[in-house]
Short mmCIF file of C-alpha atoms and ligand atoms in Angstrom, two decimals:
data_model
loop_
_atom_site.label_atom_id
_atom_site.label_comp_id
_atom_site.label_asym_id
_atom_site.label_seq_id
_atom_site.Cartn_x
_atom_site.Cartn_y
_atom_site.Cartn_z
CA MET A 28 -7.60 -3.52 4.20
CA CYS A 29 -5.56 -4.33 7.36
CA SER A 30 -8.08 -6.74 8.86
CA ASN A 31 -6.60 -9.35 6.93
CA LEU A 32 -7.25 -12.31 9.34
CA GLY A 33 -11.06 -10.84 10.49
CA HIS A 34 -11.66 -9.81 13.76
CA LYS A 35 -11.67 -12.99 16.24
CA ASN A 36 -8.68 -14.81 15.31
CA LYS A 37 -8.06 -17.03 18.33
CA ALA A 38 -4.25 -17.63 17.79
CA VAL A 39 -3.47 -14.09 17.40
CA ILE A 40 -5.61 -12.74 20.38
CA GLU A 41 -3.97 -15.56 22.49
CA ALA A 42 -0.64 -14.34 21.44
CA ILE A 43 -1.23 -10.79 22.60
CA CYS A 44 -2.47 -12.29 25.90
CA GLU A 45 0.32 -14.47 26.72
CA GLN A 46 2.96 -11.88 25.53
CA ALA A 47 1.37 -9.57 28.17
CA ARG A 48 1.59 -12.23 30.76
CA LYS A 49 5.35 -13.09 29.87
CA LEU A 50 6.65 -9.71 29.10
CA PRO A 51 4.59 -6.79 28.45
CA TYR A 52 7.48 -4.47 27.85
CA ILE A 53 11.15 -4.38 27.46
CA ALA A 54 13.18 -1.48 26.41
CA PRO A 55 14.23 -1.79 22.43
CA SER A 56 17.99 -1.88 23.42
CA PHE A 57 16.86 -5.27 24.51
CA THR A 58 16.03 -8.41 22.67
CA CYS A 59 13.42 -10.88 23.62
CA ASP A 60 11.87 -14.46 22.32
CA ALA A 61 9.37 -12.46 20.64
CA ARG A 62 11.72 -10.23 18.81
CA ALA A 63 14.11 -13.22 17.77
CA ASP A 64 11.29 -15.56 16.85
CA LEU A 65 9.46 -12.91 14.71
CA THR A 66 12.91 -12.01 12.74
CA LYS A 67 13.65 -15.59 11.85
CA LEU A 68 10.13 -15.87 10.44
CA LEU A 69 10.33 -12.80 8.48
CA LEU A 70 13.32 -14.32 6.86
CA GLU A 71 11.05 -16.78 5.52
CA VAL A 72 8.64 -14.74 4.13
CA PHE A 73 10.38 -11.36 2.78
CA PRO A 74 12.06 -11.24 -0.56
CA PRO A 75 15.24 -12.73 -0.28
CA GLY A 76 18.03 -10.37 0.66
CA LEU A 77 15.78 -8.12 2.95
CA GLU A 78 17.28 -9.51 6.05
CA LYS A 79 17.67 -6.75 8.70
CA PHE A 80 14.40 -5.37 10.27
CA PHE A 81 13.45 -2.12 12.33
CA TYR A 82 10.54 -2.37 14.00
CA THR A 83 8.16 0.44 14.48
CA THR A 84 4.53 1.10 15.66
CA SER A 85 2.97 2.29 12.25
CA GLY A 86 3.63 2.26 8.55
CA THR A 87 4.17 5.98 8.76
CA GLU A 88 7.10 5.42 10.98
CA ALA A 89 8.41 2.81 8.87
CA THR A 90 8.42 5.26 5.95
CA GLU A 91 10.38 7.87 8.19
CA ALA A 92 12.93 5.31 8.80
CA ALA A 93 13.02 4.31 5.10
CA ILE A 94 13.78 8.04 4.29
CA LYS A 95 16.36 8.52 6.87
CA ILE A 96 18.11 5.34 6.00
CA ALA A 97 18.21 6.27 2.38
CA ARG A 98 19.67 9.75 3.02
CA LEU A 99 22.13 8.82 5.47
CA TYR A 100 23.60 5.72 3.43
CA THR A 101 23.63 7.44 0.07
CA GLY A 102 24.80 10.92 1.25
CA ARG A 103 22.18 12.49 -0.88
CA TYR A 104 18.92 13.94 0.03
CA LYS A 105 16.28 13.86 -2.84
CA ILE A 106 13.44 11.39 -2.69
CA ILE A 107 11.21 10.57 -6.02
CA SER A 108 8.02 9.53 -5.22
CA ARG A 109 4.86 9.62 -7.49
CA TYR A 110 1.67 11.88 -7.48
CA LYS A 111 -0.80 9.27 -6.88
CA SER A 112 0.80 7.99 -3.58
CA TYR A 113 0.32 7.95 0.26
CA HIS A 114 3.21 7.08 2.31
CA GLY A 115 2.06 8.23 5.81
CA SER A 116 1.19 11.35 7.78
CA THR A 117 4.39 12.66 9.79
CA ALA A 118 6.79 15.28 8.31
CA GLY A 119 8.72 12.79 5.98
CA SER A 120 6.11 10.58 5.00
CA ILE A 121 3.58 13.13 4.35
CA ALA A 122 6.29 15.05 2.30
CA ALA A 123 6.55 11.92 0.21
CA THR A 124 2.95 11.68 -0.40
CA GLY A 125 1.87 12.74 -3.74
CA ASP A 126 -1.95 13.02 -3.28
CA PHE A 127 -3.80 16.20 -1.98
CA ARG A 128 -3.21 15.33 1.86
CA ARG A 129 0.22 16.65 1.24
CA ILE A 130 -1.17 20.10 0.27
CA PRO A 131 -2.72 21.57 3.43
CA VAL A 132 0.54 20.95 5.46
CA GLU A 133 2.90 22.60 2.99
CA PRO A 134 5.23 24.34 3.50
CA ALA A 135 5.76 24.07 7.34
CA GLY A 136 4.83 20.55 8.16
CA LYS A 137 6.76 18.66 5.71
CA ILE A 138 10.63 18.19 4.67
CA ASP A 139 12.11 19.38 1.53
CA GLY A 140 13.79 17.44 -1.10
CA VAL A 141 10.93 15.25 -2.24
CA ILE A 142 9.96 15.41 -5.85
CA PHE A 143 7.45 13.95 -7.89
CA ALA A 144 7.20 11.55 -10.76
CA PRO A 145 4.20 10.39 -12.87
CA GLU A 146 2.24 7.75 -11.65
CA MET A 147 1.62 4.55 -13.54
CA ASP A 148 -2.01 4.66 -13.95
CA LEU A 149 -3.58 2.85 -17.05
CA TYR A 150 -7.07 4.33 -16.85
CA ARG A 151 -6.15 7.98 -16.57
CA SER A 152 -2.80 8.63 -18.15
CA PRO A 153 -1.15 11.88 -16.47
CA PHE A 154 -0.09 12.78 -19.87
CA GLY A 155 -3.73 13.39 -21.13
CA PHE A 156 -3.56 10.88 -23.75
CA GLU A 157 -2.76 7.18 -24.24
CA PHE A 158 0.28 5.84 -25.88
CA GLU A 159 1.65 2.23 -26.47
CA ASN A 160 4.80 2.06 -24.45
CA ARG A 161 3.24 3.84 -21.06
CA ALA A 162 5.03 1.47 -18.63
CA GLU A 163 8.47 2.17 -20.36
CA ALA A 164 8.01 5.94 -20.79
CA THR A 165 6.64 6.62 -17.42
CA ALA A 166 9.46 4.52 -15.64
CA ASN A 167 12.06 6.26 -18.10
CA TYR A 168 11.06 9.54 -17.13
CA VAL A 169 12.18 8.75 -13.58
CA GLU A 170 15.56 8.06 -14.96
CA HIS A 171 15.37 11.43 -16.83
CA MET A 172 14.49 12.94 -13.13
CA ILE A 173 17.69 11.34 -11.64
CA ARG A 174 19.82 12.46 -14.23
CA ASN A 175 18.77 16.03 -14.20
CA GLU A 176 18.04 16.50 -10.72
CA GLY A 177 21.10 15.20 -9.24
CA ASN A 178 21.23 14.26 -5.56
CA VAL A 179 18.79 11.65 -5.73
CA ALA A 180 18.80 9.22 -2.72
CA ALA A 181 15.77 6.88 -3.48
CA ILE A 182 12.63 6.41 -5.45
CA ILE A 183 9.60 5.30 -3.23
CA VAL A 184 6.78 3.57 -4.69
CA GLU A 185 3.67 1.75 -3.66
CA PRO A 186 4.18 -1.49 -6.07
CA VAL A 187 0.43 -1.61 -6.36
CA VAL A 188 -0.83 1.95 -5.29
CA GLY A 189 -3.51 1.80 -2.44
CA THR A 190 -5.72 4.38 -1.52
CA ASN A 191 -4.96 6.24 -4.59
CA GLY A 192 -7.02 3.74 -6.64
CA VAL A 193 -5.44 0.32 -6.31
CA LEU A 194 -3.36 1.03 -9.41
CA VAL A 195 -1.67 -2.28 -10.70
CA PRO A 196 1.43 -1.56 -12.90
CA PRO A 197 1.85 -3.37 -16.33
CA LYS A 198 4.50 -5.99 -15.82
CA SER A 199 7.47 -4.11 -17.24
CA TYR A 200 7.20 -1.20 -14.96
CA LEU A 201 8.58 -2.26 -11.80
CA PRO A 202 11.54 -4.18 -13.23
CA ARG A 203 12.47 -1.33 -15.20
CA LEU A 204 12.48 0.72 -12.04
CA ARG A 205 14.60 -1.48 -10.40
CA GLU A 206 17.08 -1.43 -13.27
CA ILE A 207 17.12 2.46 -13.26
CA ALA A 208 17.53 2.61 -9.40
CA THR A 209 20.57 0.21 -9.85
CA LYS A 210 21.94 1.88 -12.61
CA HIS A 211 22.12 4.98 -10.92
CA ASP A 212 23.04 3.75 -7.68
CA VAL A 213 19.63 5.19 -6.15
CA LEU A 214 17.72 3.06 -3.42
CA LEU A 215 14.53 1.48 -4.54
CA ILE A 216 11.95 1.52 -1.58
CA ALA A 217 8.71 -0.29 -1.74
CA ASP A 218 5.96 0.87 0.34
CA GLU A 219 4.00 -2.31 1.17
CA VAL A 220 1.96 -1.09 3.96
CA MET A 221 -1.13 -1.78 2.28
CA SER A 222 -0.03 -4.27 -0.41
CA GLY A 223 1.91 -6.52 1.71
CA TRP A 224 0.65 -9.72 3.57
CA GLY A 225 -1.10 -11.44 0.99
CA ARG A 226 -3.39 -8.41 0.00
CA THR A 227 -2.27 -8.99 -3.70
CA GLY A 228 -2.16 -12.86 -3.64
CA GLU A 229 1.56 -12.99 -2.95
CA TRP A 230 3.26 -12.22 0.48
CA PHE A 231 4.39 -9.05 -0.90
CA ALA A 232 3.41 -7.50 -4.10
CA VAL A 233 7.01 -7.04 -5.59
CA ASN A 234 6.89 -10.80 -5.77
CA HIS A 235 4.64 -10.67 -8.78
CA TRP A 236 7.43 -9.05 -10.72
CA ASN A 237 10.39 -10.54 -8.97
CA VAL A 238 11.51 -7.27 -7.99
CA ILE A 239 13.63 -6.79 -4.60
CA PRO A 240 13.65 -3.35 -3.39
CA ASP A 241 16.69 -2.22 -1.23
CA ILE A 242 14.17 -1.38 1.36
CA LEU A 243 10.75 -2.52 1.96
CA THR A 244 8.41 -1.26 4.54
CA THR A 245 5.18 -2.59 5.67
CA ALA A 246 2.57 -2.45 8.73
CA LYS A 247 -1.31 -3.45 8.69
CA GLY A 248 -1.44 -6.98 7.87
CA VAL A 249 1.48 -7.92 9.73
CA THR A 250 -0.58 -8.44 12.75
CA GLY A 251 -3.84 -8.58 10.92
CA ALA A 252 -4.05 -4.88 12.58
CA TYR A 253 -4.49 -6.58 16.07
CA GLU A 254 -1.72 -4.53 17.38
CA PRO A 255 0.30 -1.52 15.97
CA LEU A 256 3.28 -2.80 14.16
CA GLY A 257 5.20 -1.21 11.19
CA ILE A 258 8.44 -2.91 9.82
CA MET A 259 11.45 -1.11 7.90
CA ALA A 260 13.29 -4.18 6.30
CA THR A 261 16.63 -3.62 4.31
CA THR A 262 19.58 -5.74 3.07
CA ARG A 263 22.60 -6.67 5.09
CA GLU A 264 24.73 -4.22 3.26
CA ILE A 265 22.79 -1.27 3.97
CA ALA A 266 22.27 -2.28 7.47
CA GLU A 267 25.88 -2.88 7.94
CA TYR A 268 26.65 0.66 7.24
CA PHE A 269 24.92 1.71 10.35
CA GLU A 270 27.21 -0.64 12.41
CA SER A 271 29.66 2.13 12.12
CA HIS A 272 27.37 5.19 11.72
CA TYR A 273 24.82 6.14 14.25
CA PHE A 274 21.16 5.63 13.23
CA ALA A 275 19.05 7.99 15.65
CA HIS A 276 15.82 6.90 15.08
CA GLY A 277 14.90 5.04 18.36
CA HIS A 278 11.56 5.22 20.04
CA THR A 279 10.33 3.73 23.35
CA TYR A 280 7.88 1.51 21.67
CA GLU A 281 10.13 0.37 19.04
CA ALA A 282 9.97 -3.52 18.99
CA HIS A 283 7.52 -3.51 21.75
CA PRO A 284 6.81 -7.26 22.53
CA ILE A 285 3.22 -7.07 22.60
CA THR A 286 3.24 -5.88 18.78
CA LEU A 287 5.63 -8.66 18.02
CA ALA A 288 4.14 -11.60 19.45
CA PRO A 289 0.66 -11.37 17.45
CA ALA A 290 2.82 -10.85 14.19
CA ILE A 291 4.19 -14.28 14.89
CA ALA A 292 0.94 -15.61 15.17
CA ALA A 293 -0.43 -13.93 12.36
CA ILE A 294 2.09 -15.29 9.89
CA ASN A 295 1.39 -18.85 11.12
CA GLU A 296 -2.14 -18.29 10.83
CA TYR A 297 -1.57 -16.93 7.04
CA ARG A 298 0.29 -20.17 6.38
CA ARG A 299 -1.86 -22.60 8.49
CA LEU A 300 -5.16 -21.07 6.64
CA ASP A 301 -3.24 -20.83 3.40
CA LEU A 302 -4.38 -17.23 2.86
CA ILE A 303 -1.81 -16.09 0.16
CA ASN A 304 -3.33 -18.75 -2.08
CA ALA A 305 -6.91 -17.95 -0.88
CA ALA A 306 -6.34 -14.34 -1.78
CA ARG A 307 -5.36 -15.31 -5.33
CA LYS A 308 -8.28 -17.67 -5.69
CA GLN A 309 -10.94 -15.57 -4.02
CA GLY A 310 -9.51 -12.41 -5.73
CA GLU A 311 -10.18 -13.87 -9.10
CA TYR A 312 -13.76 -14.66 -8.01
CA LEU A 313 -14.16 -10.96 -6.44
CA GLY A 314 -12.58 -9.40 -9.67
CA SER A 315 -15.12 -11.33 -12.09
CA GLN A 316 -17.97 -10.31 -10.01
CA LEU A 317 -16.87 -6.57 -9.67
CA GLU A 318 -16.12 -6.63 -13.35
CA SER A 319 -19.83 -7.78 -13.79
CA LEU A 320 -20.92 -4.51 -11.76
CA LYS A 321 -19.57 -2.71 -14.67
CA GLU A 322 -21.78 -4.39 -17.02
CA ARG A 323 -24.92 -3.44 -15.06
CA HIS A 324 -24.01 0.01 -13.80
CA ARG A 325 -23.59 2.91 -16.06
CA SER A 326 -21.67 4.75 -13.36
CA VAL A 327 -18.80 2.18 -13.20
CA GLY A 328 -15.99 3.38 -15.14
CA ASN A 329 -13.14 1.10 -14.40
CA VAL A 330 -12.58 -2.08 -12.20
CA ARG A 331 -9.05 -3.05 -11.45
CA GLY A 332 -7.23 -4.88 -8.88
CA LEU A 333 -4.91 -7.84 -8.02
CA GLY A 334 -5.62 -10.72 -5.31
CA LEU A 335 -8.09 -9.35 -3.07
CA PHE A 336 -7.13 -5.75 -3.50
CA TRP A 337 -9.70 -4.04 -5.80
CA ALA A 338 -10.78 -0.60 -6.82
CA ILE A 339 -14.22 0.47 -8.46
CA GLU A 340 -13.81 3.86 -9.97
CA LEU A 341 -17.04 5.76 -10.81
CA VAL A 342 -17.50 8.14 -13.41
CA LYS A 343 -20.04 10.74 -14.40
CA ASN A 344 -19.63 10.21 -18.05
CA GLN A 345 -17.96 7.03 -19.59
CA LYS A 346 -16.40 8.98 -22.53
CA THR A 347 -14.79 11.94 -20.70
CA LYS A 348 -14.19 10.02 -17.49
CA GLU A 349 -15.36 12.85 -15.65
CA ARG A 350 -15.10 12.16 -11.68
CA PHE A 351 -17.72 12.52 -9.20
CA PHE A 352 -15.28 14.08 -6.82
CA GLU A 353 -12.09 15.93 -7.06
CA PRO A 354 -9.46 16.34 -4.48
CA GLU A 355 -10.46 19.93 -4.04
CA ASP A 356 -13.98 18.67 -2.96
CA LYS A 357 -12.32 16.69 -0.35
CA LEU A 358 -10.32 19.39 0.97
CA ALA A 359 -13.42 21.62 1.19
CA GLY A 360 -14.93 18.93 3.57
CA LYS A 361 -17.83 18.00 0.96
CA ALA A 362 -19.56 14.66 0.88
CA SER A 363 -19.65 12.91 -2.25
CA VAL A 364 -22.22 10.63 -4.09
CA LEU A 365 -19.60 7.81 -3.06
CA ASP A 366 -19.91 8.57 0.53
CA ARG A 367 -23.80 8.14 0.07
CA ILE A 368 -23.52 5.07 -1.47
CA ALA A 369 -20.88 4.00 1.27
CA VAL A 370 -23.69 4.77 3.85
CA GLU A 371 -26.04 2.58 1.78
CA LEU A 372 -23.57 -0.20 1.75
CA MET A 373 -23.04 0.17 5.55
CA LYS A 374 -26.61 -0.12 6.19
CA LYS A 375 -26.64 -3.38 4.38
CA GLY A 376 -23.76 -4.52 6.51
CA VAL A 377 -21.00 -3.91 3.99
CA PHE A 378 -17.80 -1.55 4.70
CA VAL A 379 -15.73 -0.24 1.92
CA GLN A 380 -13.67 2.76 1.77
CA SER A 381 -14.96 5.64 -0.63
CA TRP A 382 -12.18 7.66 -1.69
CA LEU A 383 -12.56 10.70 -4.09
CA SER A 384 -14.31 8.97 -7.21
CA HIS A 385 -13.60 5.31 -6.49
CA PHE A 386 -14.07 2.55 -3.72
CA ILE A 387 -11.25 0.39 -2.46
CA VAL A 388 -12.53 -3.28 -2.02
CA ALA A 389 -10.27 -4.92 0.06
CA PRO A 390 -11.91 -7.61 2.33
CA PRO A 391 -10.15 -9.85 4.85
CA LEU A 392 -8.19 -12.65 3.37
CA ILE A 393 -10.68 -15.01 5.21
CA VAL A 394 -13.80 -13.77 3.05
CA SER A 395 -15.90 -16.41 1.82
CA ARG A 396 -17.75 -16.63 -1.71
CA GLU A 397 -21.11 -16.13 0.16
CA GLU A 398 -19.50 -12.85 1.62
CA ILE A 399 -18.28 -11.57 -1.64
CA ASP A 400 -21.65 -12.23 -3.28
CA GLU A 401 -23.36 -10.39 -0.46
CA GLY A 402 -21.02 -7.47 -0.93
CA ILE A 403 -21.56 -7.51 -4.62
CA ARG A 404 -25.53 -7.61 -4.13
CA ALA A 405 -25.15 -4.49 -1.80
CA PHE A 406 -23.15 -2.78 -4.45
CA ASP A 407 -25.82 -3.67 -7.05
CA GLU A 408 -28.59 -2.12 -4.93
CA SER A 409 -26.78 1.11 -3.97
CA LEU A 410 -24.75 1.93 -7.03
CA LYS A 411 -28.09 3.01 -8.56
CA ILE A 412 -27.66 6.26 -6.63
CA ALA A 413 -24.73 7.08 -9.08
CA ASP A 414 -26.37 5.56 -11.96
CA GLU A 415 -29.08 8.40 -11.87
CA LEU A 416 -26.51 10.95 -12.05
CA VAL A 417 -24.47 9.69 -15.23
CA GLU A 418 -24.75 11.99 -18.13
CA GLU A 419 -25.15 10.34 -21.64
CA SER A 420 -21.80 10.01 -23.54
C1 PLP B 24 1.04 2.73 1.38
C2 PLP B 24 0.80 3.16 2.90
N1 PLP B 24 2.00 3.73 3.33
C3 PLP B 24 2.03 4.28 4.55
C4 PLP B 24 0.89 4.13 5.27
C5 PLP B 24 0.80 4.96 6.67
O1 PLP B 24 0.59 3.80 7.62
P1 PLP B 24 -0.04 3.97 9.05
O2 PLP B 24 -1.42 4.26 8.73
O3 PLP B 24 0.33 2.72 9.61
O4 PLP B 24 0.86 4.79 9.72
C6 PLP B 24 -0.44 3.66 4.74
C7 PLP B 24 -1.77 3.99 5.48
O5 PLP B 24 -2.85 3.77 4.97
C8 PLP B 24 -0.26 3.34 3.36
O6 PLP B 24 -1.66 2.70 2.60
#
């Protein structure tokens, strides 16, 4: 899900070599051509209003910068995240992670002040039952938290949740969160590390709902993963606060020229190859093919996604939606039937991420129909392993 441009994009490779010849490193207190040129390009592709950029070397560090900025700017310290989320692996970012990866590092390896809201999951309601106005109620609960907690600085969300199952929210959900954040003067942080750069068929997933966050973090696809670059983007108003307040968040490789030059090339390639539209178009085809797996395989419980960002969730029982694998199994180091399927897929030359009871299907944006068909064929053969383990409902 980060190799958006595939492996051998000549323009990106050349940009890295050229930058290495021209200026392989400069301290972050200096600017350089690559930094200026990339910043200008970002102003064209980021949601309007996000116009100040802090360059990191990972999504994790972008989350750290976002949390720090939200706390310093608002003078408050609580961060609302959601259970089905991942925001990175360092102390602040793992603390903001709702999924089971946070649990083994508690309490020593994380920061305080993060509280969790329910996720917006249409297949598995965290409330245990389904009700009509789920989107509204799930968002409204965040407002309830803000009111009752006090000291809330920010809400952090993946607009389309990634590893935790490609959860695409109903259309009212994110606009409602935006409304709540604005009303309570709380910052909205969109973590687009996975969902950005065309993955969902827009430059950034928030564009689907015309939501502009106060902070947007991203990484992965910005260079097509050819070099490790993360970005924390924010508004001029928030950034200006730090003109007169010290922002202690520097690091040696911040705005490293060799990470910036390939981002320029990658953005130019997204445009030249029209990959944002391709993601939308090929995504529709991929989605329809994945949906068809559901008809042929009794282990497929749910298929969901947007653009070239999809999940296939497997269940032991269609009626109870019992999963094949639980977070506790993962923490205990067990292998799952999904891992076995992933091995079969790999033997057929298809790599997908198996995660608990779902697969993440996120091919490069240059994927062809033939390659999608090849992947679907591989799934058709390999899913039989799980089909045999399904209980009658
Ligand atoms: C939504 C999200 N946020 C943050 C991160 C952390 O990014 P990185 O692995 O570049 O540190 C990831 C990584 O997968 C992610 O998916």
